[in-house]
Coordinates of C-alpha atoms in Angstrom, one line a residue:
Chain A
M1 CA 46.7 94.9 -87.5
E2 CA 46.2 98.6 -87.2
F3 CA 42.4 98.2 -87.8
L4 CA 42.3 95.4 -85.3
V5 CA 44.0 97.3 -82.5
S6 CA 42.1 100.6 -83.1
S7 CA 38.8 98.9 -83.3
A8 CA 39.6 97.0 -80.1
V9 CA 40.3 100.3 -78.4
A10 CA 37.1 101.8 -79.8
V11 CA 34.9 98.9 -78.8
L12 CA 36.3 98.6 -75.3
T13 CA 36.0 102.3 -74.7
S14 CA 32.5 102.6 -75.9
C15 CA 31.4 99.5 -73.9
G16 CA 33.2 100.9 -70.8
V17 CA 31.6 104.3 -71.1
Y18 CA 28.1 102.7 -71.6
L19 CA 28.6 100.5 -68.5
I20 CA 29.8 103.4 -66.4
L21 CA 26.7 105.4 -67.3
R22 CA 24.5 102.6 -65.9
Q23 CA 24.8 104.0 -62.3
R24 CA 24.9 100.7 -60.6
T25 CA 28.1 99.7 -58.9
F26 CA 28.7 96.3 -60.6
P27 CA 28.3 97.5 -64.2
V28 CA 30.4 100.6 -63.3
I29 CA 33.3 98.5 -62.0
L30 CA 33.1 96.3 -65.1
G31 CA 33.0 99.5 -67.2
L32 CA 36.1 100.8 -65.5
S33 CA 37.9 97.6 -66.1
L34 CA 37.0 97.7 -69.8
L35 CA 38.2 101.3 -70.0
S36 CA 41.5 100.4 -68.4
Y37 CA 42.0 97.5 -70.9
A38 CA 41.3 100.0 -73.7
V39 CA 43.8 102.5 -72.3
N40 CA 46.4 99.8 -71.9
I41 CA 46.0 98.7 -75.5
F42 CA 46.1 102.3 -76.6
L43 CA 49.3 103.0 -74.7
F44 CA 50.8 99.9 -76.1
S45 CA 50.2 101.1 -79.6
T46 CA 51.7 104.6 -79.0
G47 CA 55.2 103.3 -79.8
R48 CA 54.1 102.3 -83.3
L49 CA 52.9 98.8 -84.1
V50 CA 55.5 96.4 -85.3
Q51 CA 55.8 92.6 -85.5
N52 CA 58.5 90.2 -84.3
L53 CA 61.0 92.7 -83.1
P54 CA 62.7 92.7 -79.7
A55 CA 61.8 95.5 -77.3
I56 CA 65.4 96.2 -76.3
L57 CA 68.3 97.9 -78.0
D58 CA 70.5 95.2 -79.4
K59 CA 74.0 96.5 -79.4
Y60 CA 75.3 94.0 -81.9
G61 CA 72.2 93.5 -84.0
E62 CA 70.7 95.3 -86.9
G63 CA 69.5 98.2 -84.8
I64 CA 65.8 97.6 -85.5
Y65 CA 63.7 97.3 -82.3
T66 CA 60.4 98.2 -81.0
D67 CA 60.0 101.1 -78.6
P68 CA 60.3 99.6 -75.1
L69 CA 59.0 102.7 -73.2
P70 CA 55.2 102.1 -73.9
Q71 CA 55.6 98.6 -72.6
A72 CA 57.0 100.0 -69.4
L73 CA 54.2 102.6 -69.2
V74 CA 51.6 99.8 -69.8
L75 CA 53.1 97.7 -67.1
T76 CA 52.8 100.6 -64.6
A77 CA 49.3 101.3 -65.7
I78 CA 48.3 97.7 -65.4
V79 CA 49.6 97.5 -61.9
I80 CA 47.9 100.7 -60.9
S81 CA 44.6 99.7 -62.5
F82 CA 44.6 96.3 -60.8
G83 CA 45.1 97.9 -57.4
M84 CA 42.4 100.4 -58.2
T85 CA 39.9 97.8 -59.2
A86 CA 40.5 95.8 -56.0
L87 CA 40.0 99.0 -54.0
V88 CA 36.9 100.0 -55.8
V89 CA 35.4 96.6 -55.4
M90 CA 36.0 96.8 -51.6
I91 CA 34.5 100.2 -51.3
A92 CA 31.6 99.2 -53.4
L93 CA 31.0 96.1 -51.3
S94 CA 31.1 98.1 -48.0
A95 CA 28.9 100.9 -49.5
Y96 CA 26.4 98.2 -50.6
L97 CA 26.5 96.4 -47.3
T98 CA 26.0 99.6 -45.2
S99 CA 23.5 101.4 -47.3
E100 CA 21.8 98.4 -48.9
T101 CA 21.6 99.9 -52.3
D102 CA 24.1 99.7 -55.1
K103 CA 23.0 102.8 -56.9
I104 CA 25.9 105.3 -57.5
D105 CA 23.9 108.5 -57.4
M106 CA 22.9 109.8 -54.0
T107 CA 19.5 111.3 -54.6
E108 CA 17.8 109.0 -52.2
T109 CA 19.7 109.9 -49.1
T110 CA 20.6 113.6 -49.5
D111 CA 17.8 116.0 -50.1
E112 CA 19.6 118.4 -52.4
G113 CA 21.5 116.1 -54.8
D114 CA 24.7 117.1 -56.3
S115 CA 24.1 120.8 -56.5
A116 CA 24.5 123.4 -59.2
Chain B
M1 CA 73.0 117.5 -57.0
S2 CA 71.5 117.7 -53.6
N3 CA 69.8 114.6 -52.2
L4 CA 67.5 116.7 -50.1
I5 CA 65.1 117.2 -53.1
I6 CA 63.8 113.6 -52.9
A7 CA 63.4 113.8 -49.1
P8 CA 59.8 115.1 -49.2
V9 CA 58.9 112.0 -51.1
V10 CA 61.1 109.5 -49.3
L11 CA 60.4 110.6 -45.7
P12 CA 56.6 109.9 -45.8
A13 CA 57.1 106.9 -48.0
V14 CA 59.3 105.3 -45.3
L15 CA 57.3 106.6 -42.4
A16 CA 53.9 105.3 -43.7
P17 CA 54.8 101.6 -43.9
F18 CA 56.6 101.9 -40.6
I19 CA 53.6 103.2 -38.9
L20 CA 51.3 100.7 -40.7
M21 CA 53.4 97.6 -40.0
V22 CA 55.4 98.2 -36.8
I23 CA 53.3 100.4 -34.5
R24 CA 49.9 99.7 -35.8
H25 CA 48.4 98.9 -32.4
H26 CA 49.9 101.9 -30.5
L27 CA 47.9 105.0 -31.3
D28 CA 50.2 107.2 -29.1
L29 CA 53.3 106.0 -30.9
Q30 CA 51.6 106.5 -34.3
R31 CA 50.7 110.1 -33.3
I32 CA 54.3 110.8 -32.2
F33 CA 55.9 109.4 -35.4
S34 CA 53.3 111.1 -37.6
M35 CA 53.8 114.5 -35.9
A36 CA 57.5 114.1 -36.0
G37 CA 57.3 113.3 -39.7
S38 CA 55.1 116.3 -40.4
I39 CA 57.5 118.6 -38.5
A40 CA 60.5 117.2 -40.3
L41 CA 58.7 117.7 -43.6
V42 CA 58.2 121.3 -42.8
C43 CA 61.9 121.8 -41.9
I44 CA 63.0 120.0 -45.1
S45 CA 60.6 122.1 -47.2
L46 CA 61.8 125.3 -45.5
V47 CA 65.4 124.4 -46.5
L48 CA 64.3 123.5 -50.0
T49 CA 62.4 126.8 -50.4
H50 CA 65.4 128.7 -49.1
Q51 CA 67.6 127.0 -51.7
A52 CA 65.1 127.6 -54.5
S53 CA 64.5 131.2 -53.7
G54 CA 67.8 132.2 -55.2
G55 CA 66.4 131.3 -58.6
E56 CA 68.6 128.3 -59.3
I57 CA 66.8 125.3 -60.7
Q58 CA 68.0 122.1 -59.1
V59 CA 67.6 118.7 -60.7
Y60 CA 67.6 115.3 -59.0
E61 CA 68.2 112.4 -61.3
L62 CA 66.8 109.2 -59.9
G63 CA 69.2 106.3 -60.2
D64 CA 71.7 108.8 -61.7
W65 CA 70.1 108.3 -65.2
P66 CA 70.4 111.4 -67.3
A67 CA 67.3 113.4 -68.0
P68 CA 65.3 112.4 -71.0
F69 CA 66.0 108.7 -70.3
G70 CA 65.6 108.6 -66.5
I71 CA 63.1 110.2 -64.3
V72 CA 64.0 113.5 -62.7
L73 CA 62.8 115.6 -59.9
V74 CA 63.0 119.3 -60.4
L75 CA 63.1 121.9 -57.7
D76 CA 62.3 125.5 -58.8
R77 CA 60.6 128.3 -57.0
L78 CA 57.1 127.1 -57.7
S79 CA 57.6 123.5 -56.7
A80 CA 59.5 124.5 -53.6
L81 CA 56.7 126.8 -52.6
M82 CA 54.0 124.2 -53.2
V83 CA 55.9 121.6 -51.2
L84 CA 56.3 124.1 -48.3
L85 CA 52.5 124.9 -48.5
T86 CA 51.7 121.1 -48.4
S87 CA 53.9 120.5 -45.5
V88 CA 52.6 123.4 -43.4
L89 CA 49.0 122.4 -44.2
G90 CA 49.8 118.8 -43.4
L91 CA 51.2 119.8 -40.0
C92 CA 48.1 121.9 -39.2
V93 CA 45.7 119.1 -40.2
N94 CA 47.7 116.5 -38.4
L95 CA 47.6 118.6 -35.2
Y96 CA 43.9 119.1 -35.5
V97 CA 43.2 115.4 -36.2
I98 CA 45.2 114.4 -33.1
S99 CA 43.6 116.9 -30.8
T100 CA 40.1 116.0 -31.9
D101 CA 40.6 112.3 -31.9
W102 CA 39.6 112.0 -35.5
D103 CA 42.2 109.3 -35.9
K104 CA 40.4 107.1 -33.4
R105 CA 37.3 106.9 -35.6
G106 CA 38.8 104.5 -38.1
E107 CA 42.0 102.6 -38.6
H108 CA 45.2 103.6 -40.3
F109 CA 44.6 107.3 -40.5
H110 CA 48.3 108.2 -40.1
P111 CA 49.8 105.9 -42.7
L112 CA 47.2 107.1 -45.3
F113 CA 47.9 110.6 -44.3
Q114 CA 51.7 110.1 -44.9
F115 CA 51.0 108.5 -48.2
Q116 CA 48.9 111.4 -49.2
L117 CA 51.7 113.9 -48.3
M118 CA 54.1 111.7 -50.3
G119 CA 51.8 111.8 -53.4
V120 CA 51.2 115.5 -53.3
C121 CA 54.9 116.4 -52.7
G122 CA 55.9 114.0 -55.5
A123 CA 53.4 115.5 -57.9
F124 CA 54.9 119.0 -57.2
L125 CA 58.5 117.9 -57.6
T126 CA 58.4 115.6 -60.6
G127 CA 59.7 116.7 -64.0
D128 CA 58.2 113.8 -65.9
A129 CA 54.6 113.7 -67.2
F130 CA 54.2 110.0 -66.6
N131 CA 55.6 110.2 -63.2
L132 CA 53.1 113.0 -62.6
F133 CA 50.4 110.4 -63.4
V134 CA 52.0 107.9 -60.9
F135 CA 52.1 110.5 -58.1
F136 CA 48.5 111.5 -58.9
E137 CA 47.6 107.8 -58.4
V138 CA 49.5 107.7 -55.1
L139 CA 47.8 110.7 -53.7
L140 CA 44.4 109.5 -55.0
I141 CA 44.7 106.0 -53.5
A142 CA 45.6 107.6 -50.2
S143 CA 42.7 110.1 -50.5
Y144 CA 40.2 107.3 -51.2
G145 CA 41.2 105.7 -47.9
L146 CA 41.0 109.1 -46.1
M147 CA 37.8 110.0 -47.7
I148 CA 35.9 107.0 -46.3
H149 CA 37.8 107.2 -43.0
G150 CA 35.3 106.6 -40.1
G151 CA 32.8 104.9 -42.4
G152 CA 29.0 105.4 -42.4
A153 CA 26.6 104.7 -45.3
D154 CA 26.6 108.3 -46.7
R155 CA 30.4 108.6 -46.6
L156 CA 30.9 105.2 -48.3
R157 CA 28.5 106.0 -51.1
A158 CA 30.0 109.4 -51.6
G159 CA 33.4 107.8 -51.5
M160 CA 32.3 105.4 -54.2
Q161 CA 31.3 108.3 -56.5
Y162 CA 34.6 109.9 -55.8
V163 CA 36.6 106.9 -56.6
V164 CA 34.8 106.1 -59.8
Y165 CA 35.0 109.7 -61.0
N166 CA 38.7 109.9 -60.3
L167 CA 39.4 106.5 -61.9
L168 CA 37.7 107.9 -65.0
G169 CA 40.0 110.9 -64.7
S170 CA 43.1 108.7 -64.5
T171 CA 42.0 106.8 -67.6
L172 CA 41.7 110.0 -69.4
F173 CA 45.1 111.1 -68.1
L174 CA 46.6 107.9 -69.6
F175 CA 44.9 108.5 -73.0
A176 CA 46.3 112.0 -73.0
L177 CA 49.8 110.9 -72.1
G178 CA 49.6 108.1 -74.8
T179 CA 48.6 110.7 -77.4
I180 CA 51.4 113.0 -76.5
Y181 CA 53.9 110.2 -76.4
A182 CA 52.8 109.0 -79.8
V183 CA 53.6 112.3 -81.3
T184 CA 56.7 113.3 -79.5
G185 CA 58.3 110.1 -78.3
T186 CA 59.1 111.4 -74.8
L187 CA 57.3 112.3 -71.6
N188 CA 60.0 114.3 -69.8
M189 CA 58.5 117.7 -69.5
A190 CA 61.7 119.6 -70.6
D191 CA 62.3 117.3 -73.5
L192 CA 58.6 117.6 -74.4
A193 CA 59.0 121.4 -74.5
V194 CA 61.9 121.1 -76.9
R195 CA 60.3 118.6 -79.2
I196 CA 56.9 120.3 -79.3
A197 CA 58.6 123.6 -80.3
E198 CA 60.2 121.8 -83.1
L199 CA 57.1 120.1 -84.5
P200 CA 56.2 121.1 -88.1
A201 CA 53.3 123.6 -88.1
D202 CA 51.0 121.4 -90.2
D203 CA 51.5 118.4 -88.1
T204 CA 50.0 119.6 -84.8
A205 CA 46.4 118.2 -84.8
L206 CA 47.2 115.1 -82.7
I207 CA 49.3 117.0 -80.1
R208 CA 46.6 119.6 -79.8
V209 CA 44.2 116.8 -79.0
G210 CA 46.6 115.6 -76.4
A211 CA 47.0 119.0 -74.9
V212 CA 43.2 119.5 -74.6
L213 CA 42.7 116.0 -73.1
L214 CA 45.4 116.8 -70.6
L215 CA 43.8 120.1 -69.7
L216 CA 40.5 118.2 -69.1
V217 CA 42.3 115.9 -66.7
F218 CA 43.8 118.8 -64.7
C219 CA 40.5 120.7 -64.8
I220 CA 38.8 117.6 -63.2
K221 CA 41.4 117.7 -60.4
A222 CA 41.0 121.5 -60.0
A223 CA 37.2 121.2 -60.0
V224 CA 36.7 123.7 -62.8
L225 CA 33.0 124.2 -63.5
P226 CA 31.6 121.7 -65.9
L227 CA 33.8 119.0 -64.3
H228 CA 33.4 120.1 -60.7
F229 CA 30.4 118.0 -59.8
W230 CA 32.4 115.3 -58.0
L231 CA 33.6 117.8 -55.4
P232 CA 30.5 118.9 -53.4
G233 CA 29.3 115.4 -52.7
S234 CA 32.7 113.9 -51.8
Y235 CA 34.2 116.8 -49.8
A236 CA 31.0 117.5 -47.9
N237 CA 30.8 113.8 -46.8
A238 CA 34.5 113.4 -46.2
P239 CA 35.8 113.9 -42.6
A240 CA 36.3 117.7 -42.3
P241 CA 40.0 117.6 -41.4
V242 CA 40.5 115.4 -44.4
A243 CA 38.6 117.9 -46.6
A244 CA 41.0 120.5 -45.2
L245 CA 43.9 118.5 -46.4
F246 CA 42.2 118.0 -49.7
A247 CA 42.4 121.8 -50.1
I248 CA 45.8 121.2 -51.5
M249 CA 44.6 118.6 -53.9
T250 CA 42.6 120.9 -56.1
K251 CA 45.8 123.0 -56.1
V252 CA 47.6 120.0 -57.6
G253 CA 45.4 120.5 -60.6
A254 CA 46.0 124.2 -60.7
Y255 CA 49.8 123.6 -60.3
S256 CA 49.8 121.0 -63.1
I257 CA 48.0 123.5 -65.4
L258 CA 50.5 126.2 -64.6
R259 CA 53.5 123.9 -65.1
M260 CA 52.4 122.1 -68.3
Y261 CA 50.9 125.1 -70.0
T262 CA 53.8 127.5 -69.4
L263 CA 56.6 125.0 -70.0
V264 CA 55.3 122.4 -72.5
F265 CA 52.4 124.1 -74.3
G266 CA 53.6 127.6 -73.7
P267 CA 51.4 130.6 -74.6
E268 CA 54.0 131.8 -77.2
L269 CA 54.0 128.6 -79.1
A270 CA 52.0 128.7 -82.3
L271 CA 50.3 125.4 -81.7
S272 CA 49.1 126.1 -78.3
A273 CA 48.6 129.9 -78.4
G274 CA 45.1 130.7 -77.1
L275 CA 44.4 127.0 -76.9
V276 CA 44.1 126.9 -73.1
G277 CA 43.2 130.4 -72.0
Q278 CA 40.3 130.6 -74.4
W279 CA 38.6 127.7 -72.7
L280 CA 39.9 128.1 -69.2
L281 CA 38.8 131.7 -68.7
P282 CA 35.0 131.3 -69.2
A283 CA 35.1 128.1 -67.2
A284 CA 37.0 129.8 -64.4
L285 CA 34.5 132.7 -64.3
L286 CA 31.6 130.2 -64.1
T287 CA 33.4 128.3 -61.4
L288 CA 33.7 131.5 -59.3
A289 CA 30.1 132.3 -59.9
V290 CA 28.8 128.9 -59.0
G291 CA 31.0 128.7 -55.9
M292 CA 29.8 132.0 -54.6
V293 CA 26.2 131.4 -55.3
G294 CA 26.6 128.0 -53.7
I295 CA 27.7 129.7 -50.5
L296 CA 24.5 131.7 -50.5
G297 CA 22.4 128.7 -51.3
S298 CA 23.9 125.9 -49.1
R299 CA 21.8 124.7 -46.3
D300 CA 24.5 122.8 -44.4
I301 CA 27.8 124.0 -43.2
S302 CA 30.0 121.5 -44.9
K303 CA 28.4 122.3 -48.3
L304 CA 29.1 126.0 -47.5
A305 CA 32.8 125.2 -47.0
V306 CA 32.9 123.1 -50.2
F307 CA 31.4 125.9 -52.3
A308 CA 33.8 128.4 -50.7
A309 CA 36.6 126.1 -51.9
I310 CA 35.1 126.0 -55.4
G311 CA 34.7 129.7 -55.5
S312 CA 38.3 130.4 -54.5
M313 CA 39.5 127.9 -57.2
G314 CA 37.5 130.1 -59.6
T315 CA 39.4 133.2 -58.7
L316 CA 42.7 131.3 -58.9
L317 CA 41.9 129.9 -62.3
I318 CA 41.0 133.3 -63.7
A319 CA 44.5 134.4 -62.8
I320 CA 46.0 131.3 -64.3
A321 CA 43.9 131.5 -67.5
L322 CA 45.3 134.9 -68.4
F323 CA 48.8 133.4 -68.8
T324 CA 50.8 136.6 -68.4
P325 CA 53.7 136.8 -66.0
L326 CA 51.8 139.4 -63.9
A327 CA 48.7 137.3 -63.7
T328 CA 50.7 134.2 -62.9
G329 CA 52.4 136.0 -60.0
A330 CA 48.9 136.9 -58.7
A331 CA 47.8 133.3 -59.1
I332 CA 50.8 132.0 -57.1
Y333 CA 50.1 134.5 -54.3
Y334 CA 46.4 133.4 -54.4
I335 CA 47.3 129.7 -54.3
V336 CA 48.9 130.1 -50.9
H337 CA 46.1 132.3 -49.6
S338 CA 43.3 130.1 -50.9
T339 CA 44.8 126.9 -49.6
L340 CA 45.2 128.3 -46.1
A341 CA 41.8 130.0 -46.1
T342 CA 40.0 126.9 -47.5
A343 CA 41.6 124.6 -44.9
M344 CA 40.7 127.0 -42.2
I345 CA 37.0 127.1 -43.2
F346 CA 36.9 123.3 -43.2
L347 CA 38.4 123.1 -39.8
V348 CA 36.1 125.8 -38.4
S349 CA 33.1 124.1 -39.9
D350 CA 34.2 120.8 -38.3
L351 CA 34.2 122.6 -34.9
I352 CA 30.6 123.8 -35.6
I353 CA 29.5 120.4 -36.8
E354 CA 30.8 118.7 -33.7
R355 CA 29.0 121.1 -31.5
R356 CA 25.6 121.6 -33.2
G357 CA 25.3 119.5 -36.3
K358 CA 25.6 120.2 -40.0
E359 CA 22.5 122.2 -40.8
I360 CA 22.4 125.9 -40.9
K361 CA 19.4 126.6 -38.7
P362 CA 18.7 128.0 -35.3
A363 CA 19.9 125.7 -32.5
P364 CA 21.0 126.1 -28.8
R365 CA 24.2 128.1 -28.2
M366 CA 27.2 126.0 -28.4
A367 CA 30.4 126.0 -26.3
Q368 CA 32.9 128.6 -27.2
N369 CA 30.4 130.3 -29.3
G370 CA 32.3 133.6 -29.3
L371 CA 35.7 132.2 -30.3
I372 CA 34.3 129.9 -33.0
S373 CA 32.2 132.7 -34.4
A374 CA 35.2 135.0 -34.5
L375 CA 37.2 132.3 -36.4
F376 CA 34.3 131.8 -38.8
F377 CA 34.2 135.5 -39.4
V378 CA 37.9 135.7 -40.1
A379 CA 37.7 132.7 -42.5
A380 CA 34.7 134.3 -44.2
I381 CA 36.6 137.5 -44.7
A382 CA 39.6 135.7 -46.1
L383 CA 37.5 133.6 -48.6
A384 CA 35.3 136.5 -49.7
G385 CA 38.4 138.6 -50.2
M386 CA 37.7 141.5 -47.8
P387 CA 40.3 144.1 -46.9
P388 CA 42.3 143.2 -43.9
L389 CA 43.4 139.8 -45.0
S390 CA 45.5 138.4 -47.9
G391 CA 42.4 137.4 -49.9
F392 CA 41.8 141.1 -50.7
L393 CA 45.4 141.6 -51.9
G394 CA 45.2 138.5 -54.0
K395 CA 42.0 139.6 -55.6
L396 CA 43.4 143.0 -56.2
M397 CA 46.4 141.5 -57.9
V398 CA 44.1 139.4 -60.1
L399 CA 42.0 142.5 -61.0
Q400 CA 45.2 144.5 -61.7
A401 CA 46.6 141.7 -63.9
S402 CA 43.4 141.6 -65.9
T403 CA 43.4 145.3 -66.8
G404 CA 44.1 145.8 -70.5
T405 CA 43.1 142.3 -71.5
P406 CA 40.1 142.0 -73.9
H407 CA 37.9 140.6 -71.2
Q408 CA 38.6 143.2 -68.5
T409 CA 35.1 144.4 -67.9
L410 CA 33.7 140.8 -67.7
I411 CA 36.4 139.7 -65.3
W412 CA 36.1 142.7 -63.1
S413 CA 32.3 142.6 -62.9
V414 CA 32.2 138.8 -62.2
I415 CA 34.8 139.0 -59.5
L416 CA 33.3 142.0 -57.8
I417 CA 29.6 141.0 -58.0
F418 CA 30.3 137.5 -56.8
S419 CA 32.5 138.7 -54.0
L420 CA 29.4 140.6 -52.8
V421 CA 27.3 137.4 -53.2
A422 CA 29.8 135.5 -51.1
I423 CA 29.7 138.2 -48.4
I424 CA 25.9 137.9 -48.2
G425 CA 26.1 134.2 -48.1
F426 CA 28.6 134.1 -45.3
A427 CA 26.7 136.8 -43.4
R428 CA 23.5 134.8 -43.7
A429 CA 25.1 131.5 -42.6
G430 CA 27.0 133.2 -39.8
S431 CA 24.0 135.0 -38.4
L432 CA 21.9 131.9 -38.5
I433 CA 24.6 129.8 -36.8
F434 CA 25.9 132.2 -34.2
W435 CA 23.2 134.8 -33.4
K436 CA 19.8 133.1 -33.9
T437 CA 20.3 130.6 -31.1
T438 CA 17.4 129.0 -29.4
D439 CA 17.0 128.9 -25.7
P440 CA 18.1 125.4 -24.6
M441 CA 15.5 125.4 -21.8
E442 CA 12.8 125.4 -24.4
D443 CA 13.8 122.0 -25.7
L444 CA 15.1 119.6 -23.1
D445 CA 15.8 116.8 -25.7
L446 CA 18.1 119.0 -27.6
E447 CA 19.9 120.0 -24.5
E448 CA 20.7 116.4 -23.6
V449 CA 22.1 115.8 -27.0
Q450 CA 24.2 118.9 -27.0
V451 CA 25.7 118.8 -23.5
A452 CA 27.5 115.5 -23.9
P453 CA 29.9 116.4 -26.7
L454 CA 30.6 119.8 -25.2
Q455 CA 32.7 118.5 -22.4
T456 CA 34.9 116.3 -24.5
Q457 CA 35.5 119.0 -27.0
G458 CA 36.7 121.7 -24.7
T459 CA 40.4 121.3 -25.3
V460 CA 42.5 124.3 -26.2
M461 CA 44.7 122.2 -28.6
V462 CA 41.8 122.1 -31.1
F463 CA 42.3 125.8 -31.7
V464 CA 46.1 125.7 -32.2
P465 CA 46.1 124.5 -35.8
I466 CA 43.3 126.9 -36.7
F467 CA 45.2 129.8 -35.3
A468 CA 48.3 128.6 -37.1
L469 CA 46.4 128.8 -40.4
L470 CA 45.1 132.2 -39.4
F471 CA 48.7 133.2 -38.5
G472 CA 49.7 132.1 -42.0
L473 CA 47.0 134.3 -43.6
V474 CA 48.0 137.3 -41.4
A475 CA 51.7 136.8 -42.2
L476 CA 50.9 136.6 -45.9
T477 CA 49.2 140.0 -45.5
I478 CA 51.9 141.7 -43.4
F479 CA 54.8 140.3 -45.4
A480 CA 52.8 140.9 -48.6
E481 CA 55.7 142.7 -50.2
Q482 CA 58.1 139.8 -49.9
A483 CA 55.4 137.3 -50.7
I484 CA 54.5 139.2 -53.9
E485 CA 58.1 139.5 -54.8
Y486 CA 58.6 135.8 -54.5
A487 CA 55.4 135.1 -56.5
N488 CA 56.5 137.4 -59.3
A489 CA 60.0 135.9 -59.3
T490 CA 58.3 132.5 -59.5
A491 CA 56.2 133.6 -62.4
E492 CA 59.2 135.0 -64.2
Q493 CA 61.0 131.7 -63.7
L494 CA 58.0 129.8 -65.1
F495 CA 57.9 131.9 -68.3
D496 CA 61.6 131.7 -68.8
T497 CA 61.4 128.1 -70.0
S498 CA 64.9 127.9 -71.4
A499 CA 66.5 128.0 -67.9
Y500 CA 64.3 125.0 -66.9
I501 CA 65.1 123.1 -70.0
D502 CA 68.9 123.8 -69.6
A503 CA 68.8 122.7 -66.0
V504 CA 67.1 119.4 -66.9
L505 CA 68.7 118.6 -70.2
G506 CA 71.9 120.6 -69.9
E507 CA 74.1 117.7 -68.6
T508 CA 73.0 115.4 -71.4
A509 CA 73.6 117.9 -74.1
K510 CA 77.2 118.5 -72.9

């Protein structure tokens, strides 16, 4: 399972980074989503990987449980990344509609580029 | 436990939805409530700073959960000062926005503005690393909205870059937090400090990776050199008053570096000794150099302001990178100065842009040429660190703090040489804008274009917030002794981590 989870994080991260470097809005948004999946899986695994254990402290049970905190962290991160994805789609759409290009870099409109 | 600590977060958080949902269609009401909120925030933060100045660290436990399990807000001298700075800056920017009608150019300015204040105040007050991430996101979401306020193709495309880059930064932040959590099992800063100090010496590889990742994230926020390239495009295209408000956002990065790398990854810990300063110092020197050269090289006034902001971050980060109490005191003094000065140059540049366009080139004389040129001159003096104003004192303190360190010659020469470059840059821009004016009669087309906005822009109110910022700079110079005392006391408190840890974890330990 460790191999599966870590390779999933690796594959998602590398695909995400590749897509972000494409410099067109749609691949970049896809890449950001993949990256956020990768980070969610990564966060999920930070509490150690275990199987078939409850995520809460069972007062009367055996006392074996999986760490609930990463799940709370992942939940927050998922909510935030959903909101961010929706926002970035809206901004990308309006940027595309007003400037009629979906390139991320701004060399066409500004004469000096990004400086330094 | 005083409930006032959470007020800087709750007040804007309540006000923003109220403005958005109830009084959305009444701009005057929106302005009244937004101003009232800003004034109230200044009052609250004054009280908080007064409470914190005694040196006592106050802790607010959300939901009354004890520290390592629940989320805490911590008020010490540094966070109180930063909240005060945020609220004062917020008030000035709000006043400027209202008096120039910037809030009419797009919808929902005031709710976004309040959410931005909430995020910034929360980031300064929180005592929990994950909560820091959440408040970063709050302030970023609001800043995305503010950044594209008013629209326009260029602004939207720059906003797109800004959003994508910051989303990448957030992802990196989560990776860093995950790594740190995997090693220590906690994200409360005080608890982290305790556990990291107890880590066995041969088991520190992973936590070092986490520390460096975290530093990268904060450096992105603080626009340190190799990671600064999001800033010129986005701030130069953002509405100028919004860019002035963003002056505090780079400081959030600087604040986070100060907080995390004195408390959690302290300079005296074996695992993090030299880990941060070693990388941060050259980057800070380069940031200063690029910022000041950028001032000299920029061809439009908003880029000039942007590079001035980057340059002042460079000086600030040099002071932070030294990680001695003396240098940290200098850094804290310089944070206040550079925030006010940066905000001022953005507001002044907005006045110039409204009257004669972005580009630094000869153009017809604009209205209130004398007053605006004087303000530009003062802002330039402040940012270049010339004698009468607090920038000079701040720079002097940084130089003083670096004496005796191994890189003294390098730091001194970089700061002094690039101050000169900045002065030349400002002088060039100022003389082109204010002295080399063309005769309007020569070019009738230009005159028609220029005359129309002049009449609408003649209000005195526009200058009030700029003079308020200037007043802040002057006060910082006149009351330098008290300010430096407070800064040094703050630095002392930062390096005395046991007091912080006791305040946060004390009640649980009992």
